[in-house]
Tab-separated table of C-alpha atoms in Angstrom:
chain	number	residue	atom	x	y	z
A	1	UNK	CA	6.051	-17.434	-4.464
A	2	UNK	CA	6.554	-15.402	-1.296
A	3	UNK	CA	8.250	-12.215	-2.388
A	4	UNK	CA	9.036	-8.605	-1.559
A	5	UNK	CA	9.817	-5.644	-3.768
A	6	UNK	CA	13.078	-3.814	-3.062
A	7	UNK	CA	12.439	-0.281	-4.323
A	8	UNK	CA	15.613	1.622	-5.134
A	9	UNK	CA	14.096	4.728	-6.760
A	10	UNK	CA	14.561	7.719	-4.427
A	11	UNK	CA	16.447	5.371	-2.053
A	12	UNK	CA	13.145	4.013	-0.717
A	13	UNK	CA	14.616	0.666	0.376
A	14	UNK	CA	18.369	1.139	0.012
A	15	UNK	CA	20.943	3.553	1.471
A	16	UNK	CA	23.292	5.873	-0.388
A	17	UNK	CA	27.042	5.673	0.055
A	18	UNK	CA	28.650	8.721	1.669
A	19	UNK	CA	31.711	8.128	-0.465
A	20	UNK	CA	33.201	5.196	-2.323
A	21	UNK	CA	35.819	3.513	-0.130
A	22	UNK	CA	36.422	0.095	1.390
A	23	UNK	CA	34.494	0.847	4.580
A	24	UNK	CA	31.418	2.158	2.716
A	25	UNK	CA	31.475	-0.795	0.313
A	26	UNK	CA	31.635	-3.189	3.272
A	27	UNK	CA	28.658	-1.453	4.940
A	28	UNK	CA	26.704	-1.537	1.696
A	29	UNK	CA	27.314	-5.248	1.223
A	30	UNK	CA	26.211	-5.824	4.831
A	31	UNK	CA	22.968	-3.971	4.082
A	32	UNK	CA	22.322	-6.147	1.022
A	33	UNK	CA	22.968	-9.228	3.158
A	34	UNK	CA	20.496	-7.864	5.717
A	35	UNK	CA	17.838	-7.779	2.984
A	36	UNK	CA	18.447	-11.473	2.298
A	37	UNK	CA	18.477	-12.288	6.020
A	38	UNK	CA	15.143	-10.493	6.505
A	39	UNK	CA	13.613	-12.341	3.551
A	40	UNK	CA	14.699	-15.627	5.126
A	41	UNK	CA	13.482	-14.551	8.580
A	42	UNK	CA	9.959	-14.134	7.199
A	43	UNK	CA	10.184	-17.403	5.242
A	44	UNK	CA	10.010	-15.627	1.890
A	45	UNK	CA	11.820	-17.027	-1.139
A	46	UNK	CA	11.986	-14.253	-3.764
A	47	UNK	CA	13.145	-10.644	-4.113
A	48	UNK	CA	11.981	-8.309	-6.888
A	49	UNK	CA	14.943	-5.915	-7.023
A	50	UNK	CA	14.655	-2.583	-8.851
A	51	UNK	CA	17.732	-2.415	-11.080
A	52	UNK	CA	16.797	0.317	-13.574
A	53	UNK	CA	14.742	2.943	-11.732
A	54	UNK	CA	15.274	6.115	-13.821
A	55	UNK	CA	17.019	5.257	-17.074
A	56	UNK	CA	20.054	4.199	-15.045
A	57	UNK	CA	21.530	1.032	-13.560
A	58	UNK	CA	22.358	-0.656	-10.266
A	59	UNK	CA	24.335	-3.175	-12.317
A	60	UNK	CA	27.400	-3.043	-14.568
A	61	UNK	CA	25.799	-1.909	-17.827
A	62	UNK	CA	27.162	-1.121	-21.259
A	63	UNK	CA	23.935	0.746	-22.033
A	64	UNK	CA	22.843	2.632	-18.903
A	65	UNK	CA	24.870	4.788	-16.461
A	66	UNK	CA	25.338	3.869	-12.810
A	67	UNK	CA	22.379	5.150	-10.803
A	68	UNK	CA	22.795	8.179	-8.566
A	69	UNK	CA	20.867	6.360	-5.818
A	70	UNK	CA	24.104	4.491	-5.073
A	71	UNK	CA	26.575	7.355	-4.654
A	72	UNK	CA	24.621	10.578	-5.171
A	73	UNK	CA	26.188	11.060	-8.591
A	74	UNK	CA	25.042	9.518	-11.849
A	75	UNK	CA	27.522	7.179	-13.560
A	76	UNK	CA	29.868	7.099	-10.565
A	77	UNK	CA	31.185	3.559	-10.079
A	78	UNK	CA	30.115	2.367	-6.602
A	79	UNK	CA	33.151	0.116	-6.196
A	80	UNK	CA	31.361	-3.155	-7.008
A	81	UNK	CA	28.527	-4.526	-9.118
A	82	UNK	CA	25.673	-4.000	-6.659
A	83	UNK	CA	23.067	-6.151	-8.402
A	84	UNK	CA	25.624	-8.795	-9.339
A	85	UNK	CA	26.666	-9.087	-5.693
A	86	UNK	CA	23.016	-9.266	-4.610
A	87	UNK	CA	22.349	-12.091	-7.076
A	88	UNK	CA	25.352	-13.999	-5.722
A	89	UNK	CA	24.341	-13.799	-2.061
A	90	UNK	CA	20.719	-14.553	-2.947
A	91	UNK	CA	21.754	-17.721	-4.767
A	92	UNK	CA	23.747	-18.872	-1.719
A	93	UNK	CA	20.626	-18.381	0.406
A	94	UNK	CA	18.366	-20.148	-2.129
A	95	UNK	CA	16.462	-16.907	-2.769
A	96	UNK	CA	15.253	-16.235	-6.318
A	97	UNK	CA	15.780	-12.790	-7.840
A	98	UNK	CA	13.586	-10.928	-10.328
A	99	UNK	CA	15.185	-7.874	-11.976
A	100	UNK	CA	12.726	-4.962	-11.926
A	101	UNK	CA	13.061	-2.288	-14.604
A	102	UNK	CA	11.159	0.918	-15.313
A	103	UNK	CA	10.867	1.399	-19.061
A	104	UNK	CA	10.230	5.100	-19.657
A	105	UNK	CA	11.009	7.174	-16.555
A	106	UNK	CA	14.022	9.412	-17.285
A	107	UNK	CA	13.920	11.986	-14.505
A	108	UNK	CA	12.309	12.639	-11.121
A	109	UNK	CA	12.914	16.409	-11.072
A	110	UNK	CA	10.143	18.911	-11.822
A	111	UNK	CA	12.165	20.993	-14.268
A	112	UNK	CA	9.959	24.075	-13.698
A	113	UNK	CA	10.634	23.988	-9.953
A	114	UNK	CA	14.320	23.532	-10.769
A	115	UNK	CA	14.151	26.617	-13.029
A	116	UNK	CA	15.444	24.628	-15.973
A	117	UNK	CA	14.406	24.115	-19.545
A	118	UNK	CA	14.050	20.563	-20.789
A	119	UNK	CA	17.329	20.951	-22.689
A	120	UNK	CA	19.141	22.254	-19.610
A	121	UNK	CA	17.940	19.317	-17.518
A	122	UNK	CA	18.949	16.786	-20.173
A	123	UNK	CA	22.423	18.322	-20.200
A	124	UNK	CA	22.769	17.578	-16.467
A	125	UNK	CA	22.517	13.855	-17.229
A	126	UNK	CA	25.482	11.579	-17.832
A	127	UNK	CA	26.766	11.482	-21.405
A	128	UNK	CA	26.077	7.738	-21.249
A	129	UNK	CA	22.372	8.344	-20.527
A	130	UNK	CA	20.101	7.455	-23.466
A	131	UNK	CA	18.012	10.608	-22.887
A	132	UNK	CA	21.157	12.760	-23.208
A	133	UNK	CA	22.268	10.923	-26.346
A	134	UNK	CA	18.799	11.095	-27.910
A	135	UNK	CA	16.910	14.152	-26.637
A	136	UNK	CA	14.594	13.803	-29.636
A	137	UNK	CA	13.326	10.583	-28.012
A	138	UNK	CA	12.122	12.329	-24.845
A	139	UNK	CA	8.897	14.032	-23.767
A	140	UNK	CA	7.756	15.788	-20.599
A	141	UNK	CA	5.013	14.571	-18.316
A	142	UNK	CA	2.273	16.938	-17.175
A	143	UNK	CA	4.257	17.300	-13.940
A	144	UNK	CA	7.251	18.540	-15.939
A	145	UNK	CA	9.345	15.406	-15.467
A	146	UNK	CA	11.421	13.831	-18.198
A	147	UNK	CA	10.191	10.612	-19.832
A	148	UNK	CA	11.340	8.565	-22.766
A	149	UNK	CA	8.820	8.773	-25.605
A	150	UNK	CA	6.817	5.510	-25.666
A	151	UNK	CA	6.047	6.114	-29.364
A	152	UNK	CA	9.720	6.093	-30.366
A	153	UNK	CA	11.078	3.006	-32.163
A	154	UNK	CA	14.539	3.865	-30.788
A	155	UNK	CA	13.131	3.816	-27.254
A	156	UNK	CA	11.478	0.439	-27.795
A	157	UNK	CA	14.731	-1.044	-29.083
A	158	UNK	CA	16.828	0.522	-26.332
A	159	UNK	CA	14.574	-0.491	-23.436
A	160	UNK	CA	14.220	-4.044	-24.739
A	161	UNK	CA	17.993	-4.242	-25.286
A	162	UNK	CA	18.509	-3.080	-21.683
A	163	UNK	CA	16.221	-5.854	-20.454
A	164	UNK	CA	18.061	-8.390	-22.583
A	165	UNK	CA	21.437	-7.215	-21.229
A	166	UNK	CA	20.293	-7.873	-17.648
A	167	UNK	CA	18.762	-11.245	-18.507
A	168	UNK	CA	21.907	-12.388	-20.327
A	169	UNK	CA	24.325	-11.253	-17.652
A	170	UNK	CA	22.781	-12.283	-14.338
A	171	UNK	CA	21.414	-15.408	-12.707
A	172	UNK	CA	17.822	-14.226	-12.399
A	173	UNK	CA	14.480	-16.000	-12.434
A	174	UNK	CA	12.655	-13.192	-14.218
A	175	UNK	CA	12.596	-9.636	-15.471
A	176	UNK	CA	9.786	-7.515	-14.114
A	177	UNK	CA	8.028	-4.252	-15.021
A	178	UNK	CA	5.639	-2.491	-12.655
A	179	UNK	CA	2.666	-0.195	-13.295
A	180	UNK	CA	4.546	2.817	-14.691
A	181	UNK	CA	3.975	2.762	-18.439
A	182	UNK	CA	2.451	6.035	-19.620
A	183	UNK	CA	2.722	8.169	-16.470
A	184	UNK	CA	-0.294	8.608	-14.204
A	185	UNK	CA	-0.226	12.368	-14.822
A	186	UNK	CA	-0.078	12.005	-18.624
A	187	UNK	CA	2.443	13.367	-21.118
A	188	UNK	CA	2.807	16.697	-22.926
A	189	UNK	CA	3.765	15.985	-26.513
A	190	UNK	CA	2.601	18.587	-29.047
A	191	UNK	CA	3.509	16.196	-31.862
A	192	UNK	CA	1.618	13.190	-30.498
A	193	UNK	CA	-1.487	13.511	-32.678
A	194	UNK	CA	0.652	13.797	-35.805
A	195	UNK	CA	2.639	10.709	-34.750
A	196	UNK	CA	-0.599	8.781	-34.208
A	197	UNK	CA	-2.042	9.765	-37.588
A	198	UNK	CA	1.217	8.854	-39.339
A	199	UNK	CA	0.797	5.345	-37.930
A	200	UNK	CA	-2.872	5.187	-38.944
A	201	UNK	CA	-4.469	5.847	-35.525
A	202	UNK	CA	-7.363	8.256	-35.050
A	203	UNK	CA	-7.703	7.478	-31.346
A	204	UNK	CA	-4.820	8.514	-29.067
A	205	UNK	CA	-5.688	5.814	-26.506
A	206	UNK	CA	-5.342	3.073	-29.121
A	207	UNK	CA	-2.073	4.624	-30.333
A	208	UNK	CA	-0.633	4.715	-26.815
A	209	UNK	CA	-1.664	1.143	-26.035
A	210	UNK	CA	-0.136	0.013	-29.314
A	211	UNK	CA	3.172	1.668	-28.387
A	212	UNK	CA	3.303	-0.202	-25.094
A	213	UNK	CA	2.116	-3.437	-26.739
A	214	UNK	CA	5.003	-3.248	-29.191
A	215	UNK	CA	7.532	-2.801	-26.385
A	216	UNK	CA	6.130	-5.764	-24.431
A	217	UNK	CA	6.163	-7.993	-27.509
A	218	UNK	CA	9.729	-6.888	-28.322
A	219	UNK	CA	10.934	-7.745	-24.809
A	220	UNK	CA	9.164	-11.109	-25.006
A	221	UNK	CA	10.787	-11.884	-28.363
A	222	UNK	CA	14.277	-10.874	-27.222
A	223	UNK	CA	14.038	-12.942	-24.040
A	224	UNK	CA	13.070	-15.912	-26.199
A	225	UNK	CA	16.440	-15.689	-27.997
A	226	UNK	CA	18.268	-16.630	-24.777
A	227	UNK	CA	19.622	-20.165	-24.284
A	228	UNK	CA	18.052	-20.162	-20.791
A	229	UNK	CA	14.498	-19.473	-19.625
A	230	UNK	CA	14.097	-16.054	-18.041
A	231	UNK	CA	10.491	-15.287	-17.177
A	232	UNK	CA	8.799	-11.976	-17.946
A	233	UNK	CA	6.427	-10.577	-15.334
A	234	UNK	CA	4.250	-7.475	-15.080
A	235	UNK	CA	2.889	-5.813	-11.943
A	236	UNK	CA	0.050	-3.596	-13.175
A	237	UNK	CA	-2.180	-1.186	-11.326
A	238	UNK	CA	-4.818	-3.431	-9.735
A	239	UNK	CA	-7.791	-2.542	-11.959
A	240	UNK	CA	-7.644	-3.458	-15.656
A	241	UNK	CA	-11.074	-2.327	-16.889
A	242	UNK	CA	-14.429	-1.951	-15.163
A	243	UNK	CA	-17.627	-3.909	-15.648
A	244	UNK	CA	-19.769	-2.059	-18.202
A	245	UNK	CA	-22.944	-2.590	-16.140
A	246	UNK	CA	-21.488	-0.339	-13.431
A	247	UNK	CA	-21.549	2.747	-15.696
A	248	UNK	CA	-24.492	5.129	-16.043
A	249	UNK	CA	-22.728	6.736	-19.017
A	250	UNK	CA	-20.418	4.324	-20.828
A	251	UNK	CA	-16.739	5.230	-21.085
A	252	UNK	CA	-15.693	3.214	-24.140
A	253	UNK	CA	-12.130	2.785	-22.902
A	254	UNK	CA	-12.697	2.020	-19.224
A	255	UNK	CA	-15.880	-0.040	-19.597
A	256	UNK	CA	-15.802	-3.678	-20.654
A	257	UNK	CA	-18.440	-6.383	-20.375
A	258	UNK	CA	-15.897	-8.644	-18.645
A	259	UNK	CA	-14.374	-5.944	-16.415
A	260	UNK	CA	-14.064	-6.057	-12.636
A	261	UNK	CA	-16.752	-5.007	-10.182
A	262	UNK	CA	-15.506	-1.529	-9.210
A	263	UNK	CA	-16.832	2.011	-9.151
A	264	UNK	CA	-16.602	3.581	-12.634
A	265	UNK	CA	-14.614	6.485	-11.199
A	266	UNK	CA	-11.605	4.243	-10.507
A	267	UNK	CA	-8.356	4.524	-12.451
A	268	UNK	CA	-7.647	1.642	-14.842
A	269	UNK	CA	-4.374	0.443	-16.289
A	270	UNK	CA	-6.082	0.135	-19.703
A	271	UNK	CA	-7.019	3.819	-19.940
A	272	UNK	CA	-4.975	5.572	-17.257
A	273	UNK	CA	-1.603	3.977	-18.046
A	274	UNK	CA	-2.366	2.552	-21.517
A	275	UNK	CA	-1.230	-0.887	-20.397
A	276	UNK	CA	-3.376	-3.579	-22.071
A	277	UNK	CA	-2.253	-6.276	-19.668
A	278	UNK	CA	-5.019	-8.749	-20.447
A	279	UNK	CA	-4.045	-8.613	-24.138
A	280	UNK	CA	-0.428	-9.434	-23.219
A	281	UNK	CA	-1.695	-12.355	-21.167
A	282	UNK	CA	-3.832	-13.583	-24.067
A	283	UNK	CA	-0.888	-13.312	-26.482
A	284	UNK	CA	1.401	-15.289	-24.163
A	285	UNK	CA	3.933	-12.453	-23.999
A	286	UNK	CA	4.219	-12.571	-20.205
A	287	UNK	CA	4.718	-15.476	-17.813
A	288	UNK	CA	3.189	-14.011	-14.677
A	289	UNK	CA	1.156	-11.050	-13.468
A	290	UNK	CA	1.185	-9.348	-10.032
A	291	UNK	CA	-1.754	-6.931	-9.790
A	292	UNK	CA	-1.204	-4.273	-7.154
A	293	UNK	CA	-4.232	-4.981	-4.965
A	294	UNK	CA	-3.462	-2.284	-2.410
A	295	UNK	CA	-6.988	-2.010	-1.015
A	296	UNK	CA	-8.434	-3.407	2.170
A	297	UNK	CA	-11.096	-6.069	2.420
A	298	UNK	CA	-13.749	-3.605	3.538
A	299	UNK	CA	-12.598	-0.267	2.053
A	300	UNK	CA	-15.892	1.433	2.915
A	301	UNK	CA	-15.956	5.158	3.657
A	302	UNK	CA	-18.744	7.559	4.624
A	303	UNK	CA	-19.492	10.286	2.075
A	304	UNK	CA	-20.518	13.889	2.833
A	305	UNK	CA	-24.182	12.825	3.065
A	306	UNK	CA	-23.471	10.148	5.663
A	307	UNK	CA	-23.911	7.289	3.203
A	308	UNK	CA	-21.557	4.322	2.896
A	309	UNK	CA	-19.372	4.498	-0.198
A	310	UNK	CA	-17.023	1.879	-1.614
A	311	UNK	CA	-15.009	2.381	-4.780
A	312	UNK	CA	-13.113	-0.894	-4.860
A	313	UNK	CA	-12.689	-3.926	-2.611
A	314	UNK	CA	-9.672	-6.178	-2.347
A	315	UNK	CA	-11.698	-9.346	-2.951
A	316	UNK	CA	-13.330	-8.021	-6.135
A	317	UNK	CA	-9.929	-7.211	-7.604
A	318	UNK	CA	-8.423	-10.589	-6.705
A	319	UNK	CA	-11.418	-12.458	-8.092
A	320	UNK	CA	-11.160	-10.644	-11.412
A	321	UNK	CA	-7.468	-11.438	-11.816
A	322	UNK	CA	-8.151	-15.069	-10.922
A	323	UNK	CA	-10.624	-15.135	-13.822
A	324	UNK	CA	-8.072	-13.519	-16.149
A	325	UNK	CA	-5.336	-15.977	-15.127
A	326	UNK	CA	-7.694	-18.903	-15.715
A	327	UNK	CA	-8.626	-17.612	-19.170
A	328	UNK	CA	-5.023	-17.051	-20.279
A	329	UNK	CA	-3.016	-19.657	-18.350
A	330	UNK	CA	-0.697	-16.984	-16.923
A	331	UNK	CA	0.686	-17.367	-13.385
A	332	UNK	CA	-0.935	-15.058	-10.836
A	333	UNK	CA	0.674	-13.586	-7.739
A	334	UNK	CA	-1.007	-10.825	-5.720
A	335	UNK	CA	0.699	-7.559	-4.777
A	336	UNK	CA	-0.090	-6.848	-1.113
A	337	UNK	CA	-0.011	-3.294	0.278
A	338	UNK	CA	1.666	-4.026	3.587
A	339	UNK	CA	3.115	-0.488	3.469
A	340	UNK	CA	-0.423	0.791	4.200
A	341	UNK	CA	-0.626	-0.816	7.659
A	342	UNK	CA	-0.786	2.190	9.978
A	343	UNK	CA	-2.202	3.704	13.145
A	344	UNK	CA	-5.479	4.878	11.606
A	345	UNK	CA	-8.533	3.621	9.734
A	346	UNK	CA	-9.105	0.116	8.395
A	347	UNK	CA	-5.362	-0.367	7.991
A	348	UNK	CA	-4.855	-0.108	11.753
A	349	UNK	CA	-6.295	-3.632	11.930
A	350	UNK	CA	-3.320	-5.960	12.286
A	351	UNK	CA	-5.406	-8.803	10.846
A	352	UNK	CA	-5.857	-7.036	7.490
A	353	UNK	CA	-2.805	-8.479	5.704
A	354	UNK	CA	-3.067	-11.938	7.345
A	355	UNK	CA	-6.747	-12.051	6.352
A	356	UNK	CA	-5.864	-11.090	2.782
A	357	UNK	CA	-3.359	-13.952	2.658
A	358	UNK	CA	-5.969	-16.352	4.040
A	359	UNK	CA	-8.456	-15.090	1.459
A	360	UNK	CA	-5.903	-15.657	-1.320
A	361	UNK	CA	-5.776	-19.313	-0.320
A	362	UNK	CA	-9.479	-19.652	-1.095
A	363	UNK	CA	-9.154	-18.181	-4.605
A	364	UNK	CA	-8.267	-20.392	-7.533
A	365	UNK	CA	-5.130	-19.589	-9.551
A	366	UNK	CA	-3.449	-17.428	-6.889
A	367	UNK	CA	0.091	-18.812	-6.720
A	368	UNK	CA	1.830	-16.355	-4.429
A	369	UNK	CA	2.280	-12.964	-2.845
A	370	UNK	CA	4.582	-9.966	-3.346
A	371	UNK	CA	4.777	-7.367	-0.552
A	372	UNK	CA	5.288	-3.671	-1.205
A	373	UNK	CA	7.803	-2.642	-0.012
A	374	UNK	CA	10.902	-3.954	1.783
A	375	UNK	CA	11.434	-1.040	4.191
A	376	UNK	CA	8.045	-1.819	5.775
A	377	UNK	CA	9.652	-4.904	7.352
A	378	UNK	CA	12.130	-2.577	9.122
A	379	UNK	CA	9.568	0.003	10.232
A	380	UNK	CA	7.432	0.015	13.358
A	381	UNK	CA	3.971	1.003	14.498
A	382	UNK	CA	1.589	-0.930	16.734
A	383	UNK	CA	-0.505	-2.454	13.946
A	384	UNK	CA	2.530	-3.186	11.778
A	385	UNK	CA	4.448	-4.843	14.608
A	386	UNK	CA	1.453	-7.088	15.318
A	387	UNK	CA	1.045	-7.819	11.598
A	388	UNK	CA	4.658	-8.957	11.340
A	389	UNK	CA	4.280	-11.258	14.365
A	390	UNK	CA	1.180	-12.795	12.762
A	391	UNK	CA	2.999	-13.264	9.444
A	392	UNK	CA	5.699	-15.249	11.207
A	393	UNK	CA	3.052	-17.443	12.836
A	394	UNK	CA	1.415	-18.054	9.441
A	395	UNK	CA	4.630	-18.811	7.559
A	396	UNK	CA	6.598	-21.113	9.830
A	397	UNK	CA	8.393	-23.165	7.179
A	398	UNK	CA	10.454	-22.281	4.164
A	399	UNK	CA	8.865	-23.181	0.855
A	400	UNK	CA	10.779	-23.453	-2.414
A	401	UNK	CA	9.796	-21.198	-5.273
A	402	UNK	CA	7.996	-23.206	-7.930
A	403	UNK	CA	10.263	-24.124	-10.833
């Protein structure tokens, strides 16, 4: 797999229509075709397209409103089925499409900065929006942004039904969820401890992981009801848990005897985001995993005392996921941070990404690459321009996605 993420949240990789008319629709379709043309230019074969960024849809949905990233207004019809059209032109170009959904995010606005109460913000949403229909199924993050409540049975059913709707309707290779499970900043739910105790959990971490586990299993089970195979992939934060030997004082959640070789201060998807990815791999609930290995090969800095300091290295992360893929027989692709290539520091080295790709070839079980994010291929700085030239010299022939 040679893939790129197309991030639609906040219009990172896609434009917004000025208004909905024939000329704007034509321009929008030309932009989508340009994405496909760029993928082909770099001899890639797969696009991971974000279709449900904030409880909304870039596809014709019975369940979710049209996304405001398309027109500036939620639930405004953009004049055509954007994702459906993208799937059609991708198929003509022999490019596979994975539909990328975000399960819980329901708002990007800090409601305090917007001088709104939670109720007032919810009432700005489309009447079709699940959060508007079921405000009792929402919580705020610690940055005052709206989220669906991961503990809610209604949320689990709705999110998994949304995934099923996409998988049934479109010609896609896979559905895909990234690292955003419980938000990085945490949630504010005064009732959370009571909810955990009612389900028999004393430990909030175990309760949260169980909530996400149940959603992942539900999605897996619903996809298995389809008459066609649609894969289920996860792109977690790059560190699952950390090798217990690296801790002076053991953190029972972060530390694990089989964890990766990183500094104990690093974030983990197991504790930070409550995503027990290795468990999902063991259970066979997911078909592939794409850890976000957005570090450089060296990643050494100098601390305030003049000593070298390294929290996490690219190679250590990749080696750990290779081990996990071997243990669980789950396909492994690596998420590459090409967006980090810049004018300064280690990432000003235009060999960084090519060297990471060469390193991947030496590691067992690595079956492909996904670049974050598409707009990087349209941007320009000296190191990035050189990186892109080197990529084209490395990938000179088209390769089919494995079936």
